[in-house]
Tab-separated table of C-alpha atoms in Angstrom:
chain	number	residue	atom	x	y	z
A	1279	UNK	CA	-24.662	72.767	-3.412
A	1280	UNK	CA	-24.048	73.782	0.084
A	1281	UNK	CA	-22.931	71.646	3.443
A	1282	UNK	CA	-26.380	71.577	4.774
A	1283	UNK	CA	-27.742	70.623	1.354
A	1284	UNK	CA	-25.400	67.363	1.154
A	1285	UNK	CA	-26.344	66.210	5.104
A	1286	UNK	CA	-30.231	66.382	4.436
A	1287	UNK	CA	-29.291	64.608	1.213
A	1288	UNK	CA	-27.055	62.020	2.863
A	1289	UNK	CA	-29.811	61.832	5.798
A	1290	UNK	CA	-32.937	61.102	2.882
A	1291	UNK	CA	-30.160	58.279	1.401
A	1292	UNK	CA	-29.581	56.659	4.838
A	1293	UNK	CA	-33.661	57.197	5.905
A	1294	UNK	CA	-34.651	55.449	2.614
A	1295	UNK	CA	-31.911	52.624	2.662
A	1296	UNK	CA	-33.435	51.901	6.872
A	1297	UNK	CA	-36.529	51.987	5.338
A	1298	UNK	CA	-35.785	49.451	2.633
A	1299	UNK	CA	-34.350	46.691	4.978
A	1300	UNK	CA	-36.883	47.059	7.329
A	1301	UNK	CA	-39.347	46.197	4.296
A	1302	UNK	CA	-36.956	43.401	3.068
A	1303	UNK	CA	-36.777	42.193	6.632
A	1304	UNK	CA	-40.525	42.026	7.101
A	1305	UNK	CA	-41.000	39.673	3.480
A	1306	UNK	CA	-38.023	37.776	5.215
A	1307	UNK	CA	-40.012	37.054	8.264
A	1308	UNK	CA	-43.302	36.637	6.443
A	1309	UNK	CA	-41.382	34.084	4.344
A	1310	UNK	CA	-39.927	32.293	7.133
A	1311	UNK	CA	-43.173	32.071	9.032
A	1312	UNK	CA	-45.017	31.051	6.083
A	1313	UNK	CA	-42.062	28.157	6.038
A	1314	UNK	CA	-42.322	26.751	9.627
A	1315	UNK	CA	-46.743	26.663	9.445
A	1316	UNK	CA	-45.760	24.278	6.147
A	1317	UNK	CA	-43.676	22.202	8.264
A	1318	UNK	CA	-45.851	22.116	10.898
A	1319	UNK	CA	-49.140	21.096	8.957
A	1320	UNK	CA	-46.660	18.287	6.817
A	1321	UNK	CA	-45.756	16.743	10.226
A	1322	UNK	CA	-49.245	17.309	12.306
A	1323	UNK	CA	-50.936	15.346	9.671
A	1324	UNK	CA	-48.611	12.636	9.289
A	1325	UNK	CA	-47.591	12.180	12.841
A	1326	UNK	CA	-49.519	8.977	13.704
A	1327	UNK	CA	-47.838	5.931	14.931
A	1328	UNK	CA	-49.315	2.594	15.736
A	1329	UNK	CA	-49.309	2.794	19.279
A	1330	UNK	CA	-51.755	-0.058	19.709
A	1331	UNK	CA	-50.469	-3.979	20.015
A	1332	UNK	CA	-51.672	-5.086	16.662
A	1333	UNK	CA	-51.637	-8.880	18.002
A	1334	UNK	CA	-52.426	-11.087	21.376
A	1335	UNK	CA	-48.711	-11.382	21.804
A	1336	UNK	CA	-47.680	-7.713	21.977
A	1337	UNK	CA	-50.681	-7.000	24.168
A	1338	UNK	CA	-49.438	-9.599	26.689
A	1339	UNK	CA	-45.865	-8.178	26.338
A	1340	UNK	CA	-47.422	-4.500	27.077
A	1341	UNK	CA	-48.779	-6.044	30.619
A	1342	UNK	CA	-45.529	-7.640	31.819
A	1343	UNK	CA	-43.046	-6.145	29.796
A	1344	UNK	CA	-42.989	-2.574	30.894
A	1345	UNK	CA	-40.558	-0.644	29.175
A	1346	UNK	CA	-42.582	-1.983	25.929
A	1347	UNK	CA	-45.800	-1.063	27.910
A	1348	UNK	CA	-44.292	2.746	28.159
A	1349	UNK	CA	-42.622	3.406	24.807
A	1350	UNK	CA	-46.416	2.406	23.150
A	1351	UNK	CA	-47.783	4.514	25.600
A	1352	UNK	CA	-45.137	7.204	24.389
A	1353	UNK	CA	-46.360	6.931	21.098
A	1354	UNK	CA	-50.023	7.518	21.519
A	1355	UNK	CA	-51.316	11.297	22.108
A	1356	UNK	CA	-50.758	13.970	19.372
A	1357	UNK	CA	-48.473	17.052	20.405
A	1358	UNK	CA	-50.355	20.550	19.578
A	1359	UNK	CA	-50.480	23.974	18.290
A	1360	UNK	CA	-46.359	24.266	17.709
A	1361	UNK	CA	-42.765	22.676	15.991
A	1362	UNK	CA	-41.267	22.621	19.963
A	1363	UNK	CA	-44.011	20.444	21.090
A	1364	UNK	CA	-43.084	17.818	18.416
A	1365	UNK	CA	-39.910	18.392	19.126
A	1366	UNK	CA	-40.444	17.471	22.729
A	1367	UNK	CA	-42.628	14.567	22.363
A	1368	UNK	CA	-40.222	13.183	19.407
A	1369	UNK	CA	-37.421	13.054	21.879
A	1370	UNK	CA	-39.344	11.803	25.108
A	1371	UNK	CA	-40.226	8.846	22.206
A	1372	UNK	CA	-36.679	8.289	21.361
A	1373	UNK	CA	-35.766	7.787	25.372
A	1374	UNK	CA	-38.509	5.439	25.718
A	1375	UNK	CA	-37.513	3.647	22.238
A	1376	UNK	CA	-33.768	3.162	24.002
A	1377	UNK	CA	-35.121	1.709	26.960
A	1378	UNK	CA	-36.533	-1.312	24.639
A	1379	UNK	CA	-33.172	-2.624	25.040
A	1380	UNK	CA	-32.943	-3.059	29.180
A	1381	UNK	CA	-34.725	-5.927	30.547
A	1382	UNK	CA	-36.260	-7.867	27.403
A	1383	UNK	CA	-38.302	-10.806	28.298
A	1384	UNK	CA	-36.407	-14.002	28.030
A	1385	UNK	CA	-37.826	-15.406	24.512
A	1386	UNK	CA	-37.686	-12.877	23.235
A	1387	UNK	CA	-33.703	-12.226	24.062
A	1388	UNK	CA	-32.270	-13.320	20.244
A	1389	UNK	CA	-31.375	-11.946	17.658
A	1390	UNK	CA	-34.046	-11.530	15.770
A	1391	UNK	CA	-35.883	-9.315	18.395
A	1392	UNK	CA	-33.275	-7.843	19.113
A	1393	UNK	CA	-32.326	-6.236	15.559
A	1394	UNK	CA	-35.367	-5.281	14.893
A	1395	UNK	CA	-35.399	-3.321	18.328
A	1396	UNK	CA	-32.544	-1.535	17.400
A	1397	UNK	CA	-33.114	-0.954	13.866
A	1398	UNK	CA	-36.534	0.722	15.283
A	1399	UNK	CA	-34.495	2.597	18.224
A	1400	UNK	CA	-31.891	4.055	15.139
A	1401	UNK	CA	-35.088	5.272	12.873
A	1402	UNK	CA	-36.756	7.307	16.387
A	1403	UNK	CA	-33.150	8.635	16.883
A	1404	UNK	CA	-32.908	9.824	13.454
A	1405	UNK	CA	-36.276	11.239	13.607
A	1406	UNK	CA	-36.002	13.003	16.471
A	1407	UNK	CA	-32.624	14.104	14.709
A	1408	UNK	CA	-34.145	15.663	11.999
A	1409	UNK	CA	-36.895	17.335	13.739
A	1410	UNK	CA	-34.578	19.186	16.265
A	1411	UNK	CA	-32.615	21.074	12.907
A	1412	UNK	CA	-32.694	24.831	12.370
A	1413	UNK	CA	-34.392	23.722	9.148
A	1414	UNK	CA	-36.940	20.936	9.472
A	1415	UNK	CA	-36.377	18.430	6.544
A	1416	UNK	CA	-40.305	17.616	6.718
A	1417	UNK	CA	-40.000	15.508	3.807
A	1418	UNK	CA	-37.570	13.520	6.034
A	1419	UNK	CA	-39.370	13.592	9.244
A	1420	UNK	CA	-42.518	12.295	7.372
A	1421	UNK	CA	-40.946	9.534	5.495
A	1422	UNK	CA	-39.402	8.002	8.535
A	1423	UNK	CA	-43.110	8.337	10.681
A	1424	UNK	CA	-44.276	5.801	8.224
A	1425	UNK	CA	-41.118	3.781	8.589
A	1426	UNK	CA	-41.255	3.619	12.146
A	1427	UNK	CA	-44.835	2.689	11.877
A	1428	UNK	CA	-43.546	-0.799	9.323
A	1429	UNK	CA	-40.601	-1.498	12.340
A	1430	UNK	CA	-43.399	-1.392	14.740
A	1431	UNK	CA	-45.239	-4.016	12.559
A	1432	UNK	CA	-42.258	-6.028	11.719
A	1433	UNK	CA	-41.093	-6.107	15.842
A	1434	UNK	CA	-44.680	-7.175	17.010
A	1435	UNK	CA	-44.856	-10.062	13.361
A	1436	UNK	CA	-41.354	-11.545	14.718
A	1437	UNK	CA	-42.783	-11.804	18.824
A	1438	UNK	CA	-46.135	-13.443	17.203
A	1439	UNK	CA	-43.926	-15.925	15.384
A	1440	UNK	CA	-41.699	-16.690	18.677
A	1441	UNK	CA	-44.164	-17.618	20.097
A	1442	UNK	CA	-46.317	-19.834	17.508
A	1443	UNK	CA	-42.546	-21.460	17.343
A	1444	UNK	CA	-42.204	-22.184	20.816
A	1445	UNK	CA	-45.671	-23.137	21.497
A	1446	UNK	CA	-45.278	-26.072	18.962
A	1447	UNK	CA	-43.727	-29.552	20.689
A	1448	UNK	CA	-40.726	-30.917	19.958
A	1449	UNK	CA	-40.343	-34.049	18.947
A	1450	UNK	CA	-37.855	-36.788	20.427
A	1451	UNK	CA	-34.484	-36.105	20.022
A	1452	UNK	CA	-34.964	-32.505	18.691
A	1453	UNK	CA	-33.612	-31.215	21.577
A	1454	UNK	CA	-30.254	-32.859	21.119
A	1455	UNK	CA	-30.245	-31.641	18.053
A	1456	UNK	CA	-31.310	-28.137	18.110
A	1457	UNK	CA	-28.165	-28.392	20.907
A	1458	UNK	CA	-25.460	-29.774	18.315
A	1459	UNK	CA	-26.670	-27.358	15.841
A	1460	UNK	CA	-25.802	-24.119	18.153
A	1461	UNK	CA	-22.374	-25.856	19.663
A	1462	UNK	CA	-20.392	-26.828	16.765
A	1463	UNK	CA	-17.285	-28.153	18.284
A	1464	UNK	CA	-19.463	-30.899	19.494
A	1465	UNK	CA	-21.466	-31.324	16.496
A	1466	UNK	CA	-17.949	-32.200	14.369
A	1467	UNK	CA	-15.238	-33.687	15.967
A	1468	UNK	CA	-11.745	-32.371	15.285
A	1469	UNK	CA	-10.167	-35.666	14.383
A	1470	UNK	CA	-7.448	-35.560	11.604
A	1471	UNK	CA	-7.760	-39.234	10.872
A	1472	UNK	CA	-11.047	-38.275	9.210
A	1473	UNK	CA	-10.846	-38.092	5.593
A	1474	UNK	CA	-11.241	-34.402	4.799
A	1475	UNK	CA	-12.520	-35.123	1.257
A	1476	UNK	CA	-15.434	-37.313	2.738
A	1477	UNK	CA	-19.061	-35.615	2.128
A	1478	UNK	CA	-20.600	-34.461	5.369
A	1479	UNK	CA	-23.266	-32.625	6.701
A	1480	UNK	CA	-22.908	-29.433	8.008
């Protein structure tokens, strides 16, 4: 076999091998854009939050609280047509979610409130996480829509039950004692002579 025989042979070889990972890139890409519409459709049809109050109490709070006013509004409206407009929206609801945090009306300042807030906050911020990876967990993304949507439920439950509390009189002397409950050091005094082994309440 001559020199010119081995090039046009070594040129077919390289021409065919081209060739080949051209076609394997193509399936690649077809694969890969098969991938993302499968993501997309999983998360288009399961991104709905409750972005309504679902009581009287977290409709007053969205018309003089406005940071909760926003983040609700935040929720509502669908992104469209691609994966970066969820992405967008899912972060624009995650700096709206931290915001919760600044300025929350005065009854509803405790602890309660205020762990639900942030377990809420932590479940947008891994949500908007997830969605913003090279490779969407949708199963992930979907699971923690709906469990957004039960913190929303559980947030606006404990604001209806505040208030129902606080709404209800107290009666004489429960004042005093709702005080010694919280400040313990007056509640009990610290007096060695009393007998340690004594039954109290506490």
């Amino acid at each position: 076999m001559n020199y010119r025989g081995v090039c046009l042979l070594a040129l077919l070889l390289v021409l065919n091998s081209c060739q080949n990972q051209d076609e394997k890139r193509a399936a690649e890409n077809k694969k890969e854009a098969k991938r993302k519409e499968v993501i997309f459709d999983n998360i288009n049809k399961s991104w709905t939050f409750y972005n309504e109050p679902i009581n009287e109490v977290a409709e007053e709070n969205a018309s003089s609280w406005s940071e909760w006013r926003l983040f609700l509004n935040e929720l509502g409206g669908k992104p469209q047509k691609t994966i970066g407009a969820f992405q967008k929206k899912s972060t624009a609801i995650a700096k709206k979610a931290d915001a919760l945090t600044e300025n929350i009306p005065e009854q509803f300042n405790i602890p309660a409130i205020k762990s639900r807030i942030s377990v809420l906050v932590t479940k947008i911020k891994m949500m908007d996480l997830f969605i913003h990876l090279d490779k969407i967990p949708d199963e992930k993304v979907t699971f923690l829509i709906g469990d957004i949507n039960k913190e929303l439920v559980s947030l606006q439950r404990q604001m209806d039950k505040i208030v129902i509390v606080n709404t209800i009189p107290q009666e004489e002397g429960e004042s005093e004692l709702m005080k010694m409950l919280k400040d313990t050091v007056r509640a009990i005094p610290n007096d060695p002579l009393i007998d340690q082994n004594r039954p109290r309440i506490e």
